Amino acid sequence: MSKETSKWLNTNVLIGFTDKRGHAWHYRAEDQGTETNHYPGPIPIADVKRRLFDWTAEPARVLVEDRFGLRLAEHHLGVTASDTGDILAIHTDEYEIHQYSTWLLDNVAALLDDGLTIGSAGLLRGRRQAWVSVEIPDNIITPEGVEFRPNLLACSSHDASLKTRYKRVVTNVVCDNTMAAGLREDGQEHAIIHKRNSTLQLLTAREALQIVHTISDDFAAEVKKLCQTTVTDRAWKAFLDAHTPIPAEPGRARTNAANKRSALTRLWTSDSRVSPWKNTGWGVVQAVNTHLHHEAVIRGAARAERNMTRVMRGELAKHDRSITATLRKVLAAV
């Protein structure tokens, strides 16, 4: 069961630069208590530490109780929260705890320059996952009218669901979708597994990530290329056939496919987040990406949790890349 209720999202997720990108879709003033989680400008590091990372993950012994009595589980490590005692995970003793404050704030500060500030930060899955997004202060608008924010996403976990990652991504402001820095590639990233004596090699990380400011040039070039790619109505239908084929046999799968195609076409033709780029490759990417983020059926988790987890695991980068690959095949055939 997901813990990401509206109250959780409005108290354990911090959103910055709302003067530039507006409120997050999950904004509910009544669920925020005495302190808003939205900031008109950058989020102060002190607030991230105070509101999200004011606790540590502590190692704990693991005991097993059965018909032979209570025994120590050798070669196993428990992870508990210092403030509540909540059990976050159980691992082998090779597991290395990466404290959020150190790995997502201190290490990021060492990687980046003074012109970058925190744009969002949050806790998911009962504090078992966390992220910090470091961004440039101003939105970038391409000549094609696409507004985006380059950022470096740092994320980690205490339950081994995520490696500690530092990844270049962008946020598409008009629809609050997160995409890879280059749609044809999985954006540059540096990952460290939770293993004993694991460390962040700063020089290697800098080389792997390059300079975060270069995201704007990479992404703008990709946007321009896609906006210059013509997708006729016939090609759009062919793309739907390739991306979301309708099964021949009646049933739930056929109904779901038909509903998805209808939703995608509505976004393509009349939704302000997509329709300005109708009949272009960028419009195709926007339609599919916006549907996934905001309209696709989500089971077993809140939408915000699922979207952010996909970003942190790199699943959205692969998804975006598959869209452009399918589109290229369709355009070559029609």
CSV table of C-alpha atoms in Angstrom, one decimal:
chain,number,residue,atom,x,y,z
A,1,MET,CA,0.0,0.0,0.0
A,2,SER,CA,1.4,3.4,-1.0
A,3,LYS,CA,2.0,5.9,1.7
A,4,GLU,CA,2.0,8.8,-0.8
A,5,THR,CA,-1.4,10.2,0.2
A,6,SER,CA,-2.2,13.9,-0.4
A,7,LYS,CA,-1.0,14.7,3.1
A,8,TRP,CA,2.3,12.9,2.6
A,9,LEU,CA,3.0,14.6,-0.7
A,10,ASN,CA,2.2,18.0,0.8
A,11,THR,CA,4.5,17.5,3.8
A,12,ASN,CA,7.3,15.2,2.6
A,13,VAL,CA,7.8,16.7,-0.9
A,14,LEU,CA,9.2,20.2,-1.3
A,15,ILE,CA,8.6,22.1,-4.6
A,16,GLY,CA,10.7,25.1,-5.5
A,17,PHE,CA,10.6,27.8,-8.2
A,18,THR,CA,6.8,27.9,-8.3
A,19,ASP,CA,7.1,31.5,-9.7
A,20,LYS,CA,8.6,29.8,-12.8
A,21,ARG,CA,6.6,26.6,-13.1
A,22,GLY,CA,3.5,27.0,-10.9
A,23,HIS,CA,2.3,24.7,-8.2
A,24,ALA,CA,2.7,20.9,-8.4
A,25,TRP,CA,-0.4,19.1,-9.5
A,26,HIS,CA,-0.8,17.5,-6.0
A,27,TYR,CA,-0.9,20.9,-4.2
A,28,ARG,CA,-3.5,21.0,-1.4
A,29,ALA,CA,-3.2,23.9,1.0
A,30,GLU,CA,-5.4,22.1,3.6
A,31,ASP,CA,-3.0,19.1,3.7
A,32,GLN,CA,0.2,21.2,4.5
A,33,GLY,CA,-0.4,22.1,8.1
A,34,THR,CA,1.3,25.3,9.3
A,35,GLU,CA,4.1,25.3,6.7
A,36,THR,CA,3.7,25.3,2.9
A,37,ASN,CA,5.8,22.9,0.9
A,38,HIS,CA,5.9,25.2,-2.1
A,39,TYR,CA,8.6,27.9,-2.5
A,40,PRO,CA,8.5,30.7,-5.0
A,41,GLY,CA,12.3,30.5,-5.5
A,42,PRO,CA,14.9,27.9,-4.6
A,43,ILE,CA,14.5,25.6,-1.6
A,44,PRO,CA,17.0,26.5,1.1
A,45,ILE,CA,19.3,23.6,1.9
A,46,ALA,CA,18.6,24.2,5.6
A,47,ASP,CA,14.9,23.5,4.9
A,48,VAL,CA,15.6,20.2,3.2
A,49,LYS,CA,17.7,19.1,6.1
A,50,ARG,CA,15.2,20.3,8.7
A,51,ARG,CA,12.0,19.1,7.0
A,52,LEU,CA,13.2,15.9,5.2
A,53,PHE,CA,16.6,14.7,6.3
A,54,ASP,CA,16.6,15.5,10.1
A,55,TRP,CA,17.0,11.8,10.9
A,56,THR,CA,19.5,9.1,10.0
A,57,ALA,CA,19.3,5.5,8.9
A,58,GLU,CA,20.9,3.4,11.6
A,59,PRO,CA,22.3,-0.2,11.4
A,60,ALA,CA,20.5,-2.7,13.6
A,61,ARG,CA,21.0,-6.4,14.6
A,62,VAL,CA,18.6,-8.9,13.0
A,63,LEU,CA,17.1,-11.6,15.2
A,64,VAL,CA,15.3,-14.7,14.2
A,65,GLU,CA,12.7,-16.4,16.4
A,66,ASP,CA,11.5,-19.9,15.7
A,67,ARG,CA,11.1,-23.2,17.5
A,68,PHE,CA,14.8,-23.2,18.3
A,69,GLY,CA,14.4,-19.9,20.2
A,70,LEU,CA,15.7,-16.4,19.5
A,71,ARG,CA,18.9,-16.2,17.6
A,72,LEU,CA,21.1,-13.6,16.0
A,73,ALA,CA,20.9,-13.7,12.2
A,74,GLU,CA,24.6,-13.4,11.4
A,75,HIS,CA,25.7,-11.7,8.2
A,76,HIS,CA,22.5,-9.7,8.1
A,77,LEU,CA,22.0,-6.0,8.7
A,78,GLY,CA,18.8,-4.2,9.6
A,79,VAL,CA,18.2,-0.5,8.8
A,80,THR,CA,16.0,1.5,11.1
A,81,ALA,CA,15.0,5.2,11.3
A,82,SER,CA,16.7,7.1,14.2
A,83,ASP,CA,13.7,9.1,15.1
A,84,THR,CA,10.8,6.6,15.0
A,85,GLY,CA,12.6,3.2,15.0
A,86,ASP,CA,10.7,2.2,11.8
A,87,ILE,CA,12.2,-0.8,10.1
A,88,LEU,CA,13.3,0.4,6.7
A,89,ALA,CA,14.9,-2.8,5.3
A,90,ILE,CA,16.9,-5.9,6.1
A,91,HIS,CA,20.0,-6.6,4.0
A,92,THR,CA,23.2,-8.8,4.0
A,93,ASP,CA,26.0,-7.3,6.0
A,94,GLU,CA,27.7,-6.2,2.7
A,95,TYR,CA,25.1,-3.4,2.4
A,96,GLU,CA,26.4,0.1,2.9
A,97,ILE,CA,24.0,2.8,4.2
A,98,HIS,CA,24.1,6.0,2.2
A,99,GLN,CA,22.8,8.8,4.4
A,100,TYR,CA,20.5,11.1,2.4
A,101,SER,CA,21.9,14.3,3.8
A,102,THR,CA,25.5,13.3,2.9
A,103,TRP,CA,24.9,11.6,-0.5
A,104,LEU,CA,22.1,13.9,-1.8
A,105,LEU,CA,23.1,17.2,-0.4
A,106,ASP,CA,26.8,17.3,0.6
A,107,ASN,CA,28.1,15.3,-2.4
A,108,VAL,CA,25.9,17.2,-4.9
A,109,ALA,CA,27.3,20.5,-3.5
A,110,ALA,CA,30.8,19.1,-4.2
A,111,LEU,CA,29.8,18.2,-7.8
A,112,LEU,CA,28.2,21.5,-8.8
A,113,ASP,CA,28.8,25.2,-9.0
A,114,ASP,CA,27.3,28.1,-7.1
A,115,GLY,CA,24.8,28.9,-9.9
A,116,LEU,CA,22.7,25.8,-9.2
A,117,THR,CA,20.1,25.6,-6.5
A,118,ILE,CA,17.6,23.0,-5.2
A,119,GLY,CA,14.3,22.9,-7.2
A,120,SER,CA,12.6,19.9,-5.5
A,121,ALA,CA,13.3,17.3,-2.9
A,122,GLY,CA,11.2,14.5,-1.4
A,123,LEU,CA,10.7,11.2,0.4
A,124,LEU,CA,8.8,8.3,-0.9
A,125,ARG,CA,7.8,4.8,0.2
A,126,GLY,CA,7.8,5.6,3.9
A,127,ARG,CA,11.2,7.4,3.6
A,128,ARG,CA,12.8,4.3,2.0
A,129,GLN,CA,13.5,6.4,-1.1
A,130,ALA,CA,14.6,10.1,-1.5
A,131,TRP,CA,15.6,12.5,-4.1
A,132,VAL,CA,17.0,16.1,-4.5
A,133,SER,CA,16.8,18.0,-7.8
A,134,VAL,CA,19.3,20.7,-8.4
A,135,GLU,CA,18.3,23.2,-11.1
A,136,ILE,CA,19.3,26.4,-12.8
A,137,PRO,CA,17.3,29.5,-11.6
A,138,ASP,CA,15.5,30.3,-14.9
A,139,ASN,CA,13.3,28.4,-17.4
A,140,ILE,CA,14.6,28.0,-20.9
A,141,ILE,CA,12.3,28.5,-23.9
A,142,THR,CA,13.3,27.1,-27.3
A,143,PRO,CA,12.3,28.9,-30.5
A,144,GLU,CA,9.7,26.2,-31.0
A,145,GLY,CA,7.9,27.3,-27.8
A,146,VAL,CA,9.0,24.4,-25.6
A,147,GLU,CA,9.7,25.5,-22.0
A,148,PHE,CA,11.9,23.4,-19.8
A,149,ARG,CA,14.2,23.3,-16.8
A,150,PRO,CA,17.5,21.5,-16.8
A,151,ASN,CA,18.4,19.7,-13.6
A,152,LEU,CA,20.6,17.2,-11.9
A,153,LEU,CA,18.6,14.5,-10.2
A,154,ALA,CA,20.3,12.9,-7.1
A,155,CYS,CA,18.4,9.9,-5.6
A,156,SER,CA,19.0,7.0,-3.2
A,157,SER,CA,17.2,4.5,-1.1
A,158,HIS,CA,17.5,2.5,2.2
A,159,ASP,CA,15.7,-0.6,0.9
A,160,ALA,CA,18.0,-1.3,-2.1
A,161,SER,CA,15.2,-0.4,-4.5
A,162,LEU,CA,17.5,2.3,-5.9
A,163,LYS,CA,21.2,2.7,-6.4
A,164,THR,CA,22.5,6.1,-5.4
A,165,ARG,CA,22.3,7.9,-8.7
A,166,TYR,CA,23.3,11.3,-10.1
A,167,LYS,CA,21.5,11.8,-13.4
A,168,ARG,CA,21.0,14.7,-15.9
A,169,VAL,CA,17.3,15.2,-16.7
A,170,VAL,CA,14.9,18.0,-17.7
A,171,THR,CA,11.5,19.0,-16.6
A,172,ASN,CA,9.1,20.0,-19.3
A,173,VAL,CA,7.4,23.0,-17.6
A,174,VAL,CA,4.1,23.0,-19.6
A,175,CYS,CA,3.1,19.5,-18.3
A,176,ASP,CA,5.5,18.9,-15.4
A,177,ASN,CA,6.9,15.8,-17.2
A,178,THR,CA,10.4,14.7,-16.6
A,179,MET,CA,12.5,13.5,-19.5
A,180,ALA,CA,16.0,12.4,-20.3
A,181,ALA,CA,18.5,15.1,-21.3
A,182,GLY,CA,18.7,13.5,-24.8
A,183,LEU,CA,15.6,11.6,-25.9
A,184,ARG,CA,17.7,9.3,-28.1
A,185,GLU,CA,19.9,8.3,-25.2
A,186,ASP,CA,19.6,7.5,-21.5
A,187,GLY,CA,20.8,10.8,-20.1
A,188,GLN,CA,24.3,10.7,-18.5
A,189,GLU,CA,24.3,9.3,-15.0
A,190,HIS,CA,26.7,8.1,-12.4
A,191,ALA,CA,25.5,5.3,-10.1
A,192,ILE,CA,27.0,3.9,-6.9
A,193,ILE,CA,25.7,0.6,-5.5
A,194,HIS,CA,25.1,0.2,-1.7
A,195,LYS,CA,28.1,-1.9,-1.0
A,196,ARG,CA,30.6,-1.8,1.9
A,197,ASN,CA,33.2,0.9,1.5
A,198,SER,CA,31.4,2.5,-1.5
A,199,THR,CA,32.5,6.0,-2.2
A,200,LEU,CA,31.8,8.8,-4.7
A,201,GLN,CA,34.7,9.5,-6.9
A,202,LEU,CA,34.1,13.2,-7.7
A,203,LEU,CA,36.4,13.4,-10.7
A,204,THR,CA,34.8,10.3,-12.3
A,205,ALA,CA,31.3,11.7,-11.5
A,206,ARG,CA,32.0,15.0,-13.1
A,207,GLU,CA,33.3,13.4,-16.2
A,208,ALA,CA,30.3,11.1,-16.4
A,209,LEU,CA,27.8,13.9,-15.9
A,210,GLN,CA,29.7,16.5,-17.9
A,211,ILE,CA,28.5,20.0,-16.9
A,212,VAL,CA,24.8,20.3,-15.9
A,213,HIS,CA,24.5,23.5,-17.9
A,214,THR,CA,25.1,21.6,-21.2
A,215,ILE,CA,21.7,19.9,-20.7
A,216,SER,CA,20.0,22.9,-22.2
A,217,ASP,CA,21.9,22.8,-25.5
A,218,ASP,CA,21.5,19.0,-25.8
A,219,PHE,CA,17.8,19.0,-25.1
A,220,ALA,CA,17.1,22.1,-27.2
A,221,ALA,CA,18.8,20.5,-30.2
A,222,GLU,CA,16.7,17.4,-29.8
A,223,VAL,CA,13.5,19.4,-29.5
A,224,LYS,CA,14.3,21.4,-32.6
A,225,LYS,CA,14.9,18.2,-34.6
A,226,LEU,CA,11.6,16.7,-33.5
A,227,CYS,CA,9.7,19.9,-34.1
A,228,GLN,CA,11.1,19.9,-37.7
A,229,THR,CA,9.9,16.3,-38.2
A,230,THR,CA,6.6,16.2,-39.9
A,231,VAL,CA,4.0,13.7,-38.8
A,232,THR,CA,1.0,13.6,-41.0
A,233,ASP,CA,-2.4,12.4,-39.8
A,234,ARG,CA,-1.7,9.2,-41.7
A,235,ALA,CA,1.6,8.8,-39.9
A,236,TRP,CA,0.0,9.5,-36.6
A,237,LYS,CA,-2.5,6.6,-37.1
A,238,ALA,CA,0.4,4.4,-38.2
A,239,PHE,CA,2.2,5.4,-35.0
A,240,LEU,CA,-0.8,4.4,-32.9
A,241,ASP,CA,-1.0,1.1,-34.7
A,242,ALA,CA,2.6,0.4,-33.8
A,243,HIS,CA,2.6,1.9,-30.3
A,244,THR,CA,-0.8,0.7,-29.1
A,245,PRO,CA,-2.2,-2.0,-31.5
A,246,ILE,CA,-5.7,-3.2,-30.9
A,247,PRO,CA,-6.0,-6.9,-30.2
A,248,ALA,CA,-8.2,-8.9,-32.7
A,249,GLU,CA,-10.1,-10.7,-29.9
A,250,PRO,CA,-12.8,-8.8,-27.9
A,251,GLY,CA,-12.1,-8.4,-24.2
A,252,ARG,CA,-10.5,-6.2,-21.6
A,253,ALA,CA,-7.2,-5.8,-23.5
A,254,ARG,CA,-9.0,-4.6,-26.6
A,255,THR,CA,-11.1,-2.1,-24.6
A,256,ASN,CA,-8.0,-0.8,-22.8
A,257,ALA,CA,-6.1,-0.3,-26.1
A,258,ALA,CA,-9.0,1.5,-27.6
A,259,ASN,CA,-9.4,3.8,-24.6
A,260,LYS,CA,-5.7,4.5,-24.6
A,261,ARG,CA,-5.7,5.4,-28.4
A,262,SER,CA,-8.7,7.6,-27.8
A,263,ALA,CA,-6.9,9.4,-25.0
A,264,LEU,CA,-3.7,9.9,-27.0
A,265,THR,CA,-5.6,11.3,-29.9
A,266,ARG,CA,-7.5,13.7,-27.7
A,267,LEU,CA,-4.1,14.9,-26.3
A,268,TRP,CA,-2.8,15.1,-29.9
A,269,THR,CA,-5.6,17.2,-31.2
A,270,SER,CA,-7.0,19.4,-28.4
A,271,ASP,CA,-4.9,19.4,-25.2
A,272,SER,CA,-2.8,22.6,-24.7
A,273,ARG,CA,0.1,20.5,-23.4
A,274,VAL,CA,0.4,18.7,-26.7
A,275,SER,CA,-1.7,20.2,-29.5
A,276,PRO,CA,0.5,23.2,-30.2
A,277,TRP,CA,3.0,20.7,-31.6
A,278,LYS,CA,0.5,18.5,-33.5
A,279,ASN,CA,1.8,17.0,-36.7
A,280,THR,CA,5.4,17.1,-35.5
A,281,GLY,CA,7.6,14.5,-33.8
A,282,TRP,CA,7.7,16.6,-30.7
A,283,GLY,CA,3.9,16.4,-30.5
A,284,VAL,CA,4.1,12.6,-30.6
A,285,VAL,CA,6.6,12.5,-27.7
A,286,GLN,CA,4.5,15.0,-25.8
A,287,ALA,CA,1.3,13.0,-26.3
A,288,VAL,CA,2.7,9.7,-25.1
A,289,ASN,CA,4.7,11.1,-22.3
A,290,THR,CA,1.9,13.3,-21.0
A,291,HIS,CA,-0.5,10.3,-21.1
A,292,LEU,CA,1.9,8.2,-19.1
A,293,HIS,CA,2.5,10.9,-16.5
A,294,HIS,CA,-1.1,12.1,-16.0
A,295,GLU,CA,-3.7,9.7,-17.4
A,296,ALA,CA,-2.4,6.2,-17.6
A,297,VAL,CA,-3.9,3.7,-15.2
A,298,ILE,CA,-1.8,3.4,-12.0
A,299,ARG,CA,-2.1,0.4,-9.7
A,300,GLY,CA,-0.5,-0.3,-6.3
A,301,ALA,CA,0.9,3.3,-5.9
A,302,ALA,CA,0.0,6.9,-6.0
A,303,ARG,CA,0.7,8.6,-9.4
A,304,ALA,CA,3.3,10.9,-8.0
A,305,GLU,CA,5.2,8.0,-6.4
A,306,ARG,CA,5.1,5.9,-9.6
A,307,ASN,CA,6.2,8.8,-11.8
A,308,MET,CA,9.1,9.8,-9.5
A,309,THR,CA,10.2,6.2,-9.1
A,310,ARG,CA,10.2,5.7,-12.8
A,311,VAL,CA,12.5,8.7,-13.2
A,312,MET,CA,14.9,7.6,-10.4
A,313,ARG,CA,15.2,4.1,-11.9
A,314,GLY,CA,15.8,5.4,-15.4
A,315,GLU,CA,12.6,3.8,-16.7
A,316,LEU,CA,11.2,7.1,-18.2
A,317,ALA,CA,14.4,7.7,-20.2
A,318,LYS,CA,14.0,4.2,-21.8
A,319,HIS,CA,10.3,5.0,-22.4
A,320,ASP,CA,11.1,8.3,-24.1
A,321,ARG,CA,13.7,6.6,-26.2
A,322,SER,CA,11.3,3.9,-27.3
A,323,ILE,CA,8.8,6.5,-28.5
A,324,THR,CA,11.3,8.1,-30.9
A,325,ALA,CA,12.5,4.7,-32.1
A,326,THR,CA,9.0,3.7,-32.9
A,327,LEU,CA,8.3,7.0,-34.6
A,328,ARG,CA,11.4,6.7,-36.8
A,329,LYS,CA,10.4,3.2,-38.0
A,330,VAL,CA,6.8,4.4,-38.8
A,331,LEU,CA,8.0,7.4,-40.7
A,332,ALA,CA,10.4,5.3,-42.7
A,333,ALA,CA,7.5,3.0,-43.7
A,334,VAL,CA,4.7,5.5,-44.5
